[in-house]
Amino acid sequence: MNLFDLPQPSVPVSGTDQQFPVRRIYCIGRNYEKHVAEMGYDVKRSKPFYFAKPADAIVLSGATVDYPPLTEDLHHEIEFVVAIGKRGSNVSVDEALDYVFGYAVGIDLTRRDLQRAAKEKARPWETAKGFDQSAPISAIHRAEDIGHPSSGRIWLAVNGQIRQDAGLNELIWNVSESIAELSTLFELAPGDLLYTGTPAGVGPLNPGDEVTGGIEGIDEIRIKIS
Ligand code: MN
């Protein structure tokens, strides 16, 4: 085997034999009011802010995720994920949905203790957010098949107990606004994923936990922590 014969991280496209090749993973912080409040911030509609995870942090639904090292506070964040299918910069809000290939259900796994320390010291978030296996995701469902969901229920349960339960209509920045703003910072391209933020109810995970979640009209996701 060639040392440099590296796998391309990819996500199955539901209803096809296609794989969506993951190029970049962008994430939005603080995009649901009740989550902003639970994290101790004022809810005000300032611009959305973004962070990123490496493409190979992708984990497919059904997988077992190792409890990551150097944390004692691994948190779940269920998220509505947008898959980009068109290249472009400075996209207008009106045209933003043309850039969407499809949608998925994701979990933004977070080392909350490291994030807290990073915030206190004004340091970057990579170790809190961009660690190995930090981006579980369901299959991607094409917009041509399911449309553009904007109001379905988004939920997450741990060992069958509901922890997060909200609606996509609670997003502070909707999909069009989030894409338009992101495209002022980076050129978007096919293969990009955007995790759009989590609703209230984030909390700790432990080895042995079964994590399930879903978004009405898209799909469900299931991972186990080991
Ligand atoms: Mn998040």
mmCIF file with all atom_site columns, C-alpha atoms and ligand atoms in Angstrom:
data_model
loop_
_atom_site.group_PDB
_atom_site.id
_atom_site.type_symbol
_atom_site.label_atom_id
_atom_site.label_alt_id
_atom_site.label_comp_id
_atom_site.label_asym_id
_atom_site.label_entity_id
_atom_site.label_seq_id
_atom_site.pdbx_PDB_ins_code
_atom_site.Cartn_x
_atom_site.Cartn_y
_atom_site.Cartn_z
_atom_site.occupancy
_atom_site.B_iso_or_equiv
_atom_site.pdbx_formal_charge
_atom_site.auth_seq_id
_atom_site.auth_comp_id
_atom_site.auth_asym_id
_atom_site.auth_atom_id
_atom_site.pdbx_PDB_model_num
ATOM   1   C  CA . MET A 1 1   ? 0.000   0.000  0.000  1.00 0.00 ? 1   MET A CA 1
ATOM   2   C  CA . ASN A 1 2   ? 1.226   3.454  -0.932 1.00 0.00 ? 2   ASN A CA 1
ATOM   3   C  CA . LEU A 1 3   ? 1.896   5.686  2.073  1.00 0.00 ? 3   LEU A CA 1
ATOM   4   C  CA . PHE A 1 4   ? 0.129   8.565  0.318  1.00 0.00 ? 4   PHE A CA 1
ATOM   5   C  CA . ASP A 1 5   ? -2.872  6.600  -0.882 1.00 0.00 ? 5   ASP A CA 1
ATOM   6   C  CA . LEU A 1 6   ? -5.084  8.506  1.533  1.00 0.00 ? 6   LEU A CA 1
ATOM   7   C  CA . PRO A 1 7   ? -8.857  8.098  1.650  1.00 0.00 ? 7   PRO A CA 1
ATOM   8   C  CA . GLN A 1 8   ? -11.094 10.995 0.554  1.00 0.00 ? 8   GLN A CA 1
ATOM   9   C  CA . PRO A 1 9   ? -13.565 11.610 3.404  1.00 0.00 ? 9   PRO A CA 1
ATOM   10  C  CA . SER A 1 10  ? -17.033 11.298 1.930  1.00 0.00 ? 10  SER A CA 1
ATOM   11  C  CA . VAL A 1 11  ? -20.701 10.944 2.862  1.00 0.00 ? 11  VAL A CA 1
ATOM   12  C  CA . PRO A 1 12  ? -23.248 8.758  1.050  1.00 0.00 ? 12  PRO A CA 1
ATOM   13  C  CA . VAL A 1 13  ? -25.916 10.578 -0.956 1.00 0.00 ? 13  VAL A CA 1
ATOM   14  C  CA . SER A 1 14  ? -29.262 9.019  -0.113 1.00 0.00 ? 14  SER A CA 1
ATOM   15  C  CA . GLY A 1 15  ? -31.135 7.378  -2.969 1.00 0.00 ? 15  GLY A CA 1
ATOM   16  C  CA . THR A 1 16  ? -28.043 7.250  -5.196 1.00 0.00 ? 16  THR A CA 1
ATOM   17  C  CA . ASP A 1 17  ? -24.770 5.322  -5.394 1.00 0.00 ? 17  ASP A CA 1
ATOM   18  C  CA . GLN A 1 18  ? -22.920 8.670  -5.179 1.00 0.00 ? 18  GLN A CA 1
ATOM   19  C  CA . GLN A 1 19  ? -20.579 9.791  -2.425 1.00 0.00 ? 19  GLN A CA 1
ATOM   20  C  CA . PHE A 1 20  ? -20.355 13.477 -1.462 1.00 0.00 ? 20  PHE A CA 1
ATOM   21  C  CA . PRO A 1 21  ? -16.590 14.189 -1.151 1.00 0.00 ? 21  PRO A CA 1
ATOM   22  C  CA . VAL A 1 22  ? -15.973 16.373 1.894  1.00 0.00 ? 22  VAL A CA 1
ATOM   23  C  CA . ARG A 1 23  ? -13.753 19.365 1.116  1.00 0.00 ? 23  ARG A CA 1
ATOM   24  C  CA . ARG A 1 24  ? -14.204 21.601 4.158  1.00 0.00 ? 24  ARG A CA 1
ATOM   25  C  CA . ILE A 1 25  ? -16.377 21.594 7.274  1.00 0.00 ? 25  ILE A CA 1
ATOM   26  C  CA . TYR A 1 26  ? -17.601 24.970 8.469  1.00 0.00 ? 26  TYR A CA 1
ATOM   27  C  CA . CYS A 1 27  ? -19.673 25.442 11.629 1.00 0.00 ? 27  CYS A CA 1
ATOM   28  C  CA . ILE A 1 28  ? -21.700 28.355 13.002 1.00 0.00 ? 28  ILE A CA 1
ATOM   29  C  CA . GLY A 1 29  ? -21.615 29.332 16.670 1.00 0.00 ? 29  GLY A CA 1
ATOM   30  C  CA . ARG A 1 30  ? -24.608 30.547 18.694 1.00 0.00 ? 30  ARG A CA 1
ATOM   31  C  CA . ASN A 1 31  ? -27.419 30.270 16.150 1.00 0.00 ? 31  ASN A CA 1
ATOM   32  C  CA . TYR A 1 32  ? -30.402 29.431 18.409 1.00 0.00 ? 32  TYR A CA 1
ATOM   33  C  CA . GLU A 1 33  ? -31.474 31.949 21.055 1.00 0.00 ? 33  GLU A CA 1
ATOM   34  C  CA . LYS A 1 34  ? -32.050 29.482 23.906 1.00 0.00 ? 34  LYS A CA 1
ATOM   35  C  CA . HIS A 1 35  ? -28.625 27.921 23.318 1.00 0.00 ? 35  HIS A CA 1
ATOM   36  C  CA . VAL A 1 36  ? -26.997 31.367 23.301 1.00 0.00 ? 36  VAL A CA 1
ATOM   37  C  CA . ALA A 1 37  ? -28.683 31.995 26.653 1.00 0.00 ? 37  ALA A CA 1
ATOM   38  C  CA . GLU A 1 38  ? -27.660 28.605 28.148 1.00 0.00 ? 38  GLU A CA 1
ATOM   39  C  CA . MET A 1 39  ? -24.031 29.347 27.260 1.00 0.00 ? 39  MET A CA 1
ATOM   40  C  CA . GLY A 1 40  ? -24.270 32.638 29.162 1.00 0.00 ? 40  GLY A CA 1
ATOM   41  C  CA . TYR A 1 41  ? -24.316 35.109 26.270 1.00 0.00 ? 41  TYR A CA 1
ATOM   42  C  CA . ASP A 1 42  ? -26.701 37.922 25.376 1.00 0.00 ? 42  ASP A CA 1
ATOM   43  C  CA . VAL A 1 43  ? -29.024 37.161 22.529 1.00 0.00 ? 43  VAL A CA 1
ATOM   44  C  CA . LYS A 1 44  ? -28.494 39.817 19.960 1.00 0.00 ? 44  LYS A CA 1
ATOM   45  C  CA . ARG A 1 45  ? -28.484 39.549 16.238 1.00 0.00 ? 45  ARG A CA 1
ATOM   46  C  CA . SER A 1 46  ? -24.865 40.405 15.521 1.00 0.00 ? 46  SER A CA 1
ATOM   47  C  CA . LYS A 1 47  ? -23.255 38.723 12.496 1.00 0.00 ? 47  LYS A CA 1
ATOM   48  C  CA . PRO A 1 48  ? -22.966 34.935 12.598 1.00 0.00 ? 48  PRO A CA 1
ATOM   49  C  CA . PHE A 1 49  ? -19.473 33.645 13.394 1.00 0.00 ? 49  PHE A CA 1
ATOM   50  C  CA . TYR A 1 50  ? -17.804 30.559 12.002 1.00 0.00 ? 50  TYR A CA 1
ATOM   51  C  CA . PHE A 1 51  ? -15.241 27.957 12.970 1.00 0.00 ? 51  PHE A CA 1
ATOM   52  C  CA . ALA A 1 52  ? -14.052 24.844 11.145 1.00 0.00 ? 52  ALA A CA 1
ATOM   53  C  CA . LYS A 1 53  ? -13.271 21.181 11.560 1.00 0.00 ? 53  LYS A CA 1
ATOM   54  C  CA . PRO A 1 54  ? -10.929 19.099 9.384  1.00 0.00 ? 54  PRO A CA 1
ATOM   55  C  CA . ALA A 1 55  ? -12.634 17.120 6.590  1.00 0.00 ? 55  ALA A CA 1
ATOM   56  C  CA . ASP A 1 56  ? -11.456 13.809 8.043  1.00 0.00 ? 56  ASP A CA 1
ATOM   57  C  CA . ALA A 1 57  ? -13.311 14.482 11.326 1.00 0.00 ? 57  ALA A CA 1
ATOM   58  C  CA . ILE A 1 58  ? -16.382 13.058 9.503  1.00 0.00 ? 58  ILE A CA 1
ATOM   59  C  CA . VAL A 1 59  ? -17.957 9.963  11.094 1.00 0.00 ? 59  VAL A CA 1
ATOM   60  C  CA . LEU A 1 60  ? -20.894 8.221  9.420  1.00 0.00 ? 60  LEU A CA 1
ATOM   61  C  CA . SER A 1 61  ? -24.100 7.413  11.246 1.00 0.00 ? 61  SER A CA 1
ATOM   62  C  CA . GLY A 1 62  ? -23.981 3.978  12.837 1.00 0.00 ? 62  GLY A CA 1
ATOM   63  C  CA . ALA A 1 63  ? -20.342 4.318  13.857 1.00 0.00 ? 63  ALA A CA 1
ATOM   64  C  CA . THR A 1 64  ? -18.781 4.030  17.288 1.00 0.00 ? 64  THR A CA 1
ATOM   65  C  CA . VAL A 1 65  ? -16.895 7.151  18.380 1.00 0.00 ? 65  VAL A CA 1
ATOM   66  C  CA . ASP A 1 66  ? -14.009 6.846  20.817 1.00 0.00 ? 66  ASP A CA 1
ATOM   67  C  CA . TYR A 1 67  ? -14.311 9.123  23.863 1.00 0.00 ? 67  TYR A CA 1
ATOM   68  C  CA . PRO A 1 68  ? -11.637 11.699 22.962 1.00 0.00 ? 68  PRO A CA 1
ATOM   69  C  CA . PRO A 1 69  ? -8.493  12.220 25.020 1.00 0.00 ? 69  PRO A CA 1
ATOM   70  C  CA . LEU A 1 70  ? -7.779  15.189 27.308 1.00 0.00 ? 70  LEU A CA 1
ATOM   71  C  CA . THR A 1 71  ? -11.373 16.061 28.126 1.00 0.00 ? 71  THR A CA 1
ATOM   72  C  CA . GLU A 1 72  ? -13.707 15.312 30.994 1.00 0.00 ? 72  GLU A CA 1
ATOM   73  C  CA . ASP A 1 73  ? -16.656 17.087 29.411 1.00 0.00 ? 73  ASP A CA 1
ATOM   74  C  CA . LEU A 1 74  ? -17.475 15.791 25.915 1.00 0.00 ? 74  LEU A CA 1
ATOM   75  C  CA . HIS A 1 75  ? -20.725 17.452 24.771 1.00 0.00 ? 75  HIS A CA 1
ATOM   76  C  CA . HIS A 1 76  ? -23.298 16.662 22.060 1.00 0.00 ? 76  HIS A CA 1
ATOM   77  C  CA . GLU A 1 77  ? -24.649 19.373 19.743 1.00 0.00 ? 77  GLU A CA 1
ATOM   78  C  CA . ILE A 1 78  ? -27.276 18.214 17.240 1.00 0.00 ? 78  ILE A CA 1
ATOM   79  C  CA . GLU A 1 79  ? -27.109 20.294 14.054 1.00 0.00 ? 79  GLU A CA 1
ATOM   80  C  CA . PHE A 1 80  ? -28.811 20.899 10.707 1.00 0.00 ? 80  PHE A CA 1
ATOM   81  C  CA . VAL A 1 81  ? -26.105 20.427 8.058  1.00 0.00 ? 81  VAL A CA 1
ATOM   82  C  CA . VAL A 1 82  ? -26.033 22.063 4.621  1.00 0.00 ? 82  VAL A CA 1
ATOM   83  C  CA . ALA A 1 83  ? -24.040 20.403 1.809  1.00 0.00 ? 83  ALA A CA 1
ATOM   84  C  CA . ILE A 1 84  ? -22.756 22.861 -0.808 1.00 0.00 ? 84  ILE A CA 1
ATOM   85  C  CA . GLY A 1 85  ? -22.876 21.897 -4.491 1.00 0.00 ? 85  GLY A CA 1
ATOM   86  C  CA . LYS A 1 86  ? -21.756 25.006 -6.356 1.00 0.00 ? 86  LYS A CA 1
ATOM   87  C  CA . ARG A 1 87  ? -18.684 27.249 -6.352 1.00 0.00 ? 87  ARG A CA 1
ATOM   88  C  CA . GLY A 1 88  ? -19.021 30.916 -5.483 1.00 0.00 ? 88  GLY A CA 1
ATOM   89  C  CA . SER A 1 89  ? -18.130 33.986 -3.412 1.00 0.00 ? 89  SER A CA 1
ATOM   90  C  CA . ASN A 1 90  ? -20.226 36.932 -2.239 1.00 0.00 ? 90  ASN A CA 1
ATOM   91  C  CA . VAL A 1 91  ? -23.437 35.018 -2.848 1.00 0.00 ? 91  VAL A CA 1
ATOM   92  C  CA . SER A 1 92  ? -26.617 37.034 -2.341 1.00 0.00 ? 92  SER A CA 1
ATOM   93  C  CA . VAL A 1 93  ? -29.240 35.883 0.158  1.00 0.00 ? 93  VAL A CA 1
ATOM   94  C  CA . ASP A 1 94  ? -31.743 35.590 -2.703 1.00 0.00 ? 94  ASP A CA 1
ATOM   95  C  CA . GLU A 1 95  ? -29.495 33.217 -4.679 1.00 0.00 ? 95  GLU A CA 1
ATOM   96  C  CA . ALA A 1 96  ? -28.025 31.300 -1.730 1.00 0.00 ? 96  ALA A CA 1
ATOM   97  C  CA . LEU A 1 97  ? -30.264 28.236 -2.008 1.00 0.00 ? 97  LEU A CA 1
ATOM   98  C  CA . ASP A 1 98  ? -28.927 27.657 -5.556 1.00 0.00 ? 98  ASP A CA 1
ATOM   99  C  CA . TYR A 1 99  ? -25.639 26.707 -3.862 1.00 0.00 ? 99  TYR A CA 1
ATOM   100 C  CA . VAL A 1 100 ? -27.211 23.930 -1.774 1.00 0.00 ? 100 VAL A CA 1
ATOM   101 C  CA . PHE A 1 101 ? -26.708 20.351 -2.930 1.00 0.00 ? 101 PHE A CA 1
ATOM   102 C  CA . GLY A 1 102 ? -28.562 18.810 -0.009 1.00 0.00 ? 102 GLY A CA 1
ATOM   103 C  CA . TYR A 1 103 ? -29.013 18.462 3.719  1.00 0.00 ? 103 TYR A CA 1
ATOM   104 C  CA . ALA A 1 104 ? -28.019 16.094 6.523  1.00 0.00 ? 104 ALA A CA 1
ATOM   105 C  CA . VAL A 1 105 ? -28.233 15.636 10.275 1.00 0.00 ? 105 VAL A CA 1
ATOM   106 C  CA . GLY A 1 106 ? -24.948 16.202 12.110 1.00 0.00 ? 106 GLY A CA 1
ATOM   107 C  CA . ILE A 1 107 ? -23.517 16.238 15.613 1.00 0.00 ? 107 ILE A CA 1
ATOM   108 C  CA . ASP A 1 108 ? -20.885 18.859 16.497 1.00 0.00 ? 108 ASP A CA 1
ATOM   109 C  CA . LEU A 1 109 ? -19.013 16.952 19.201 1.00 0.00 ? 109 LEU A CA 1
ATOM   110 C  CA . THR A 1 110 ? -17.294 19.401 21.544 1.00 0.00 ? 110 THR A CA 1
ATOM   111 C  CA . ARG A 1 111 ? -14.707 19.147 24.312 1.00 0.00 ? 111 ARG A CA 1
ATOM   112 C  CA . ARG A 1 112 ? -16.587 21.722 26.407 1.00 0.00 ? 112 ARG A CA 1
ATOM   113 C  CA . ASP A 1 113 ? -13.901 22.030 29.079 1.00 0.00 ? 113 ASP A CA 1
ATOM   114 C  CA . LEU A 1 114 ? -11.245 22.844 26.482 1.00 0.00 ? 114 LEU A CA 1
ATOM   115 C  CA . GLN A 1 115 ? -13.621 25.291 24.782 1.00 0.00 ? 115 GLN A CA 1
ATOM   116 C  CA . ARG A 1 116 ? -14.272 27.033 28.099 1.00 0.00 ? 116 ARG A CA 1
ATOM   117 C  CA . ALA A 1 117 ? -10.523 27.359 28.731 1.00 0.00 ? 117 ALA A CA 1
ATOM   118 C  CA . ALA A 1 118 ? -9.946  28.659 25.198 1.00 0.00 ? 118 ALA A CA 1
ATOM   119 C  CA . LYS A 1 119 ? -12.644 31.303 25.615 1.00 0.00 ? 119 LYS A CA 1
ATOM   120 C  CA . GLU A 1 120 ? -11.175 32.450 28.941 1.00 0.00 ? 120 GLU A CA 1
ATOM   121 C  CA . LYS A 1 121 ? -7.711  32.846 27.417 1.00 0.00 ? 121 LYS A CA 1
ATOM   122 C  CA . ALA A 1 122 ? -8.943  34.165 24.033 1.00 0.00 ? 122 ALA A CA 1
ATOM   123 C  CA . ARG A 1 123 ? -7.286  31.210 22.317 1.00 0.00 ? 123 ARG A CA 1
ATOM   124 C  CA . PRO A 1 124 ? -8.482  29.338 19.195 1.00 0.00 ? 124 PRO A CA 1
ATOM   125 C  CA . TRP A 1 125 ? -11.088 26.539 19.357 1.00 0.00 ? 125 TRP A CA 1
ATOM   126 C  CA . GLU A 1 126 ? -9.451  23.787 17.264 1.00 0.00 ? 126 GLU A CA 1
ATOM   127 C  CA . THR A 1 127 ? -8.660  21.474 20.168 1.00 0.00 ? 127 THR A CA 1
ATOM   128 C  CA . ALA A 1 128 ? -12.218 21.909 21.497 1.00 0.00 ? 128 ALA A CA 1
ATOM   129 C  CA . LYS A 1 129 ? -14.000 21.487 18.173 1.00 0.00 ? 129 LYS A CA 1
ATOM   130 C  CA . GLY A 1 130 ? -11.746 20.009 15.490 1.00 0.00 ? 130 GLY A CA 1
ATOM   131 C  CA . PHE A 1 131 ? -10.560 16.763 17.068 1.00 0.00 ? 131 PHE A CA 1
ATOM   132 C  CA . ASP A 1 132 ? -10.659 13.288 15.491 1.00 0.00 ? 132 ASP A CA 1
ATOM   133 C  CA . GLN A 1 133 ? -14.181 11.892 14.930 1.00 0.00 ? 133 GLN A CA 1
ATOM   134 C  CA . SER A 1 134 ? -15.759 15.209 15.999 1.00 0.00 ? 134 SER A CA 1
ATOM   135 C  CA . ALA A 1 135 ? -18.202 15.492 13.075 1.00 0.00 ? 135 ALA A CA 1
ATOM   136 C  CA . PRO A 1 136 ? -20.741 12.633 12.935 1.00 0.00 ? 136 PRO A CA 1
ATOM   137 C  CA . ILE A 1 137 ? -23.197 12.976 10.026 1.00 0.00 ? 137 ILE A CA 1
ATOM   138 C  CA . SER A 1 138 ? -26.156 11.155 8.457  1.00 0.00 ? 138 SER A CA 1
ATOM   139 C  CA . ALA A 1 139 ? -26.473 10.481 4.736  1.00 0.00 ? 139 ALA A CA 1
ATOM   140 C  CA . ILE A 1 140 ? -26.948 13.602 2.620  1.00 0.00 ? 140 ILE A CA 1
ATOM   141 C  CA . HIS A 1 141 ? -30.395 14.073 1.099  1.00 0.00 ? 141 HIS A CA 1
ATOM   142 C  CA . ARG A 1 142 ? -30.529 16.033 -2.140 1.00 0.00 ? 142 ARG A CA 1
ATOM   143 C  CA . ALA A 1 143 ? -32.518 19.278 -2.192 1.00 0.00 ? 143 ALA A CA 1
ATOM   144 C  CA . GLU A 1 144 ? -34.019 18.071 -5.474 1.00 0.00 ? 144 GLU A CA 1
ATOM   145 C  CA . ASP A 1 145 ? -35.532 15.177 -3.501 1.00 0.00 ? 145 ASP A CA 1
ATOM   146 C  CA . ILE A 1 146 ? -36.536 16.812 -0.178 1.00 0.00 ? 146 ILE A CA 1
ATOM   147 C  CA . GLY A 1 147 ? -36.690 20.532 -0.930 1.00 0.00 ? 147 GLY A CA 1
ATOM   148 C  CA . HIS A 1 148 ? -35.284 23.090 1.530  1.00 0.00 ? 148 HIS A CA 1
ATOM   149 C  CA . PRO A 1 149 ? -36.406 22.247 5.102  1.00 0.00 ? 149 PRO A CA 1
ATOM   150 C  CA . SER A 1 150 ? -37.000 25.342 7.240  1.00 0.00 ? 150 SER A CA 1
ATOM   151 C  CA . SER A 1 151 ? -39.346 24.348 10.042 1.00 0.00 ? 151 SER A CA 1
ATOM   152 C  CA . GLY A 1 152 ? -38.986 20.661 11.006 1.00 0.00 ? 152 GLY A CA 1
ATOM   153 C  CA . ARG A 1 153 ? -38.301 19.344 14.498 1.00 0.00 ? 153 ARG A CA 1
ATOM   154 C  CA . ILE A 1 154 ? -34.602 18.902 15.439 1.00 0.00 ? 154 ILE A CA 1
ATOM   155 C  CA . TRP A 1 155 ? -33.906 16.611 18.389 1.00 0.00 ? 155 TRP A CA 1
ATOM   156 C  CA . LEU A 1 156 ? -31.262 14.520 20.146 1.00 0.00 ? 156 LEU A CA 1
ATOM   157 C  CA . ALA A 1 157 ? -31.577 11.775 22.739 1.00 0.00 ? 157 ALA A CA 1
ATOM   158 C  CA . VAL A 1 158 ? -29.002 10.030 24.909 1.00 0.00 ? 158 VAL A CA 1
ATOM   159 C  CA . ASN A 1 159 ? -29.871 6.434  25.834 1.00 0.00 ? 159 ASN A CA 1
ATOM   160 C  CA . GLY A 1 160 ? -33.444 7.171  24.728 1.00 0.00 ? 160 GLY A CA 1
ATOM   161 C  CA . GLN A 1 161 ? -33.848 10.313 26.852 1.00 0.00 ? 161 GLN A CA 1
ATOM   162 C  CA . ILE A 1 162 ? -34.529 13.530 24.949 1.00 0.00 ? 162 ILE A CA 1
ATOM   163 C  CA . ARG A 1 163 ? -31.884 16.205 25.610 1.00 0.00 ? 163 ARG A CA 1
ATOM   164 C  CA . GLN A 1 164 ? -32.369 18.624 22.721 1.00 0.00 ? 164 GLN A CA 1
ATOM   165 C  CA . ASP A 1 165 ? -35.746 19.370 21.120 1.00 0.00 ? 165 ASP A CA 1
ATOM   166 C  CA . ALA A 1 166 ? -36.381 22.426 18.955 1.00 0.00 ? 166 ALA A CA 1
ATOM   167 C  CA . GLY A 1 167 ? -37.426 23.550 15.499 1.00 0.00 ? 167 GLY A CA 1
ATOM   168 C  CA . LEU A 1 168 ? -35.441 24.684 12.462 1.00 0.00 ? 168 LEU A CA 1
ATOM   169 C  CA . ASN A 1 169 ? -37.653 27.779 12.480 1.00 0.00 ? 169 ASN A CA 1
ATOM   170 C  CA . GLU A 1 170 ? -35.733 28.847 15.639 1.00 0.00 ? 170 GLU A CA 1
ATOM   171 C  CA . LEU A 1 171 ? -32.483 29.416 13.718 1.00 0.00 ? 171 LEU A CA 1
ATOM   172 C  CA . ILE A 1 172 ? -31.318 33.010 14.240 1.00 0.00 ? 172 ILE A CA 1
ATOM   173 C  CA . TRP A 1 173 ? -29.551 32.962 10.846 1.00 0.00 ? 173 TRP A CA 1
ATOM   174 C  CA . ASN A 1 174 ? -31.393 30.836 8.299  1.00 0.00 ? 174 ASN A CA 1
ATOM   175 C  CA . VAL A 1 175 ? -29.674 28.753 5.604  1.00 0.00 ? 175 VAL A CA 1
ATOM   176 C  CA . SER A 1 176 ? -29.719 31.515 2.979  1.00 0.00 ? 176 SER A CA 1
ATOM   177 C  CA . GLU A 1 177 ? -28.302 34.140 5.345  1.00 0.00 ? 177 GLU A CA 1
ATOM   178 C  CA . SER A 1 178 ? -25.669 31.730 6.693  1.00 0.00 ? 178 SER A CA 1
ATOM   179 C  CA . ILE A 1 179 ? -24.452 30.783 3.194  1.00 0.00 ? 179 ILE A CA 1
ATOM   180 C  CA . ALA A 1 180 ? -24.399 34.403 2.014  1.00 0.00 ? 180 ALA A CA 1
ATOM   181 C  CA . GLU A 1 181 ? -22.359 35.555 5.002  1.00 0.00 ? 181 GLU A CA 1
ATOM   182 C  CA . LEU A 1 182 ? -19.938 32.565 4.851  1.00 0.00 ? 182 LEU A CA 1
ATOM   183 C  CA . SER A 1 183 ? -19.334 33.266 1.160  1.00 0.00 ? 183 SER A CA 1
ATOM   184 C  CA . THR A 1 184 ? -18.018 36.748 2.005  1.00 0.00 ? 184 THR A CA 1
ATOM   185 C  CA . LEU A 1 185 ? -15.240 35.084 4.039  1.00 0.00 ? 185 LEU A CA 1
ATOM   186 C  CA . PHE A 1 186 ? -14.411 32.019 1.895  1.00 0.00 ? 186 PHE A CA 1
ATOM   187 C  CA . GLU A 1 187 ? -15.051 30.859 -1.647 1.00 0.00 ? 187 GLU A CA 1
ATOM   188 C  CA . LEU A 1 188 ? -17.628 28.103 -1.337 1.00 0.00 ? 188 LEU A CA 1
ATOM   189 C  CA . ALA A 1 189 ? -17.148 24.956 -3.396 1.00 0.00 ? 189 ALA A CA 1
ATOM   190 C  CA . PRO A 1 190 ? -18.793 21.576 -3.951 1.00 0.00 ? 190 PRO A CA 1
ATOM   191 C  CA . GLY A 1 191 ? -17.843 19.327 -1.054 1.00 0.00 ? 191 GLY A CA 1
ATOM   192 C  CA . ASP A 1 192 ? -18.211 21.989 1.628  1.00 0.00 ? 192 ASP A CA 1
ATOM   193 C  CA . LEU A 1 193 ? -20.408 21.231 4.629  1.00 0.00 ? 193 LEU A CA 1
ATOM   194 C  CA . LEU A 1 194 ? -21.924 23.833 6.937  1.00 0.00 ? 194 LEU A CA 1
ATOM   195 C  CA . TYR A 1 195 ? -23.041 22.772 10.426 1.00 0.00 ? 195 TYR A CA 1
ATOM   196 C  CA . THR A 1 196 ? -25.537 25.515 11.257 1.00 0.00 ? 196 THR A CA 1
ATOM   197 C  CA . GLY A 1 197 ? -25.414 25.557 15.069 1.00 0.00 ? 197 GLY A CA 1
ATOM   198 C  CA . THR A 1 198 ? -27.171 23.747 17.869 1.00 0.00 ? 198 THR A CA 1
ATOM   199 C  CA . PRO A 1 199 ? -30.369 24.388 19.822 1.00 0.00 ? 199 PRO A CA 1
ATOM   200 C  CA . ALA A 1 200 ? -30.527 24.436 23.630 1.00 0.00 ? 200 ALA A CA 1
ATOM   201 C  CA . GLY A 1 201 ? -30.012 21.324 25.738 1.00 0.00 ? 201 GLY A CA 1
ATOM   202 C  CA . VAL A 1 202 ? -26.346 20.540 25.095 1.00 0.00 ? 202 VAL A CA 1
ATOM   203 C  CA . GLY A 1 203 ? -24.845 18.248 27.690 1.00 0.00 ? 203 GLY A CA 1
ATOM   204 C  CA . PRO A 1 204 ? -22.232 15.630 28.544 1.00 0.00 ? 204 PRO A CA 1
ATOM   205 C  CA . LEU A 1 205 ? -21.661 12.222 26.963 1.00 0.00 ? 205 LEU A CA 1
ATOM   206 C  CA . ASN A 1 206 ? -20.003 9.209  28.566 1.00 0.00 ? 206 ASN A CA 1
ATOM   207 C  CA . PRO A 1 207 ? -18.511 5.957  27.290 1.00 0.00 ? 207 PRO A CA 1
ATOM   208 C  CA . GLY A 1 208 ? -21.305 3.495  26.548 1.00 0.00 ? 208 GLY A CA 1
ATOM   209 C  CA . ASP A 1 209 ? -23.849 6.174  25.626 1.00 0.00 ? 209 ASP A CA 1
ATOM   210 C  CA . GLU A 1 210 ? -26.117 5.589  22.628 1.00 0.00 ? 210 GLU A CA 1
ATOM   211 C  CA . VAL A 1 211 ? -26.778 8.914  20.930 1.00 0.00 ? 211 VAL A CA 1
ATOM   212 C  CA . THR A 1 212 ? -29.673 9.292  18.510 1.00 0.00 ? 212 THR A CA 1
ATOM   213 C  CA . GLY A 1 213 ? -30.993 12.368 16.798 1.00 0.00 ? 213 GLY A CA 1
ATOM   214 C  CA . GLY A 1 214 ? -32.911 13.570 13.833 1.00 0.00 ? 214 GLY A CA 1
ATOM   215 C  CA . ILE A 1 215 ? -34.477 16.329 11.828 1.00 0.00 ? 215 ILE A CA 1
ATOM   216 C  CA . GLU A 1 216 ? -38.032 15.991 10.585 1.00 0.00 ? 216 GLU A CA 1
ATOM   217 C  CA . GLY A 1 217 ? -38.034 15.783 6.796  1.00 0.00 ? 217 GLY A CA 1
ATOM   218 C  CA . ILE A 1 218 ? -34.339 14.866 6.509  1.00 0.00 ? 218 ILE A CA 1
ATOM   219 C  CA . ASP A 1 219 ? -33.026 11.825 8.374  1.00 0.00 ? 219 ASP A CA 1
ATOM   220 C  CA . GLU A 1 220 ? -31.893 10.389 11.686 1.00 0.00 ? 220 GLU A CA 1
ATOM   221 C  CA . ILE A 1 221 ? -28.399 9.768  13.067 1.00 0.00 ? 221 ILE A CA 1
ATOM   222 C  CA . ARG A 1 222 ? -27.104 7.232  15.566 1.00 0.00 ? 222 ARG A CA 1
ATOM   223 C  CA . ILE A 1 223 ? -23.664 6.921  17.168 1.00 0.00 ? 223 ILE A CA 1
ATOM   224 C  CA . LYS A 1 224 ? -22.265 5.089  20.157 1.00 0.00 ? 224 LYS A CA 1
ATOM   225 C  CA . ILE A 1 225 ? -19.558 6.483  22.455 1.00 0.00 ? 225 ILE A CA 1
ATOM   226 C  CA . SER A 1 226 ? -16.937 3.934  23.519 1.00 0.00 ? 226 SER A CA 1
HETATM 227 MN MN . MN  B 2 .   ? -22.101 23.610 17.286 1.00 0.00 ? 1   MN  B MN 1
#
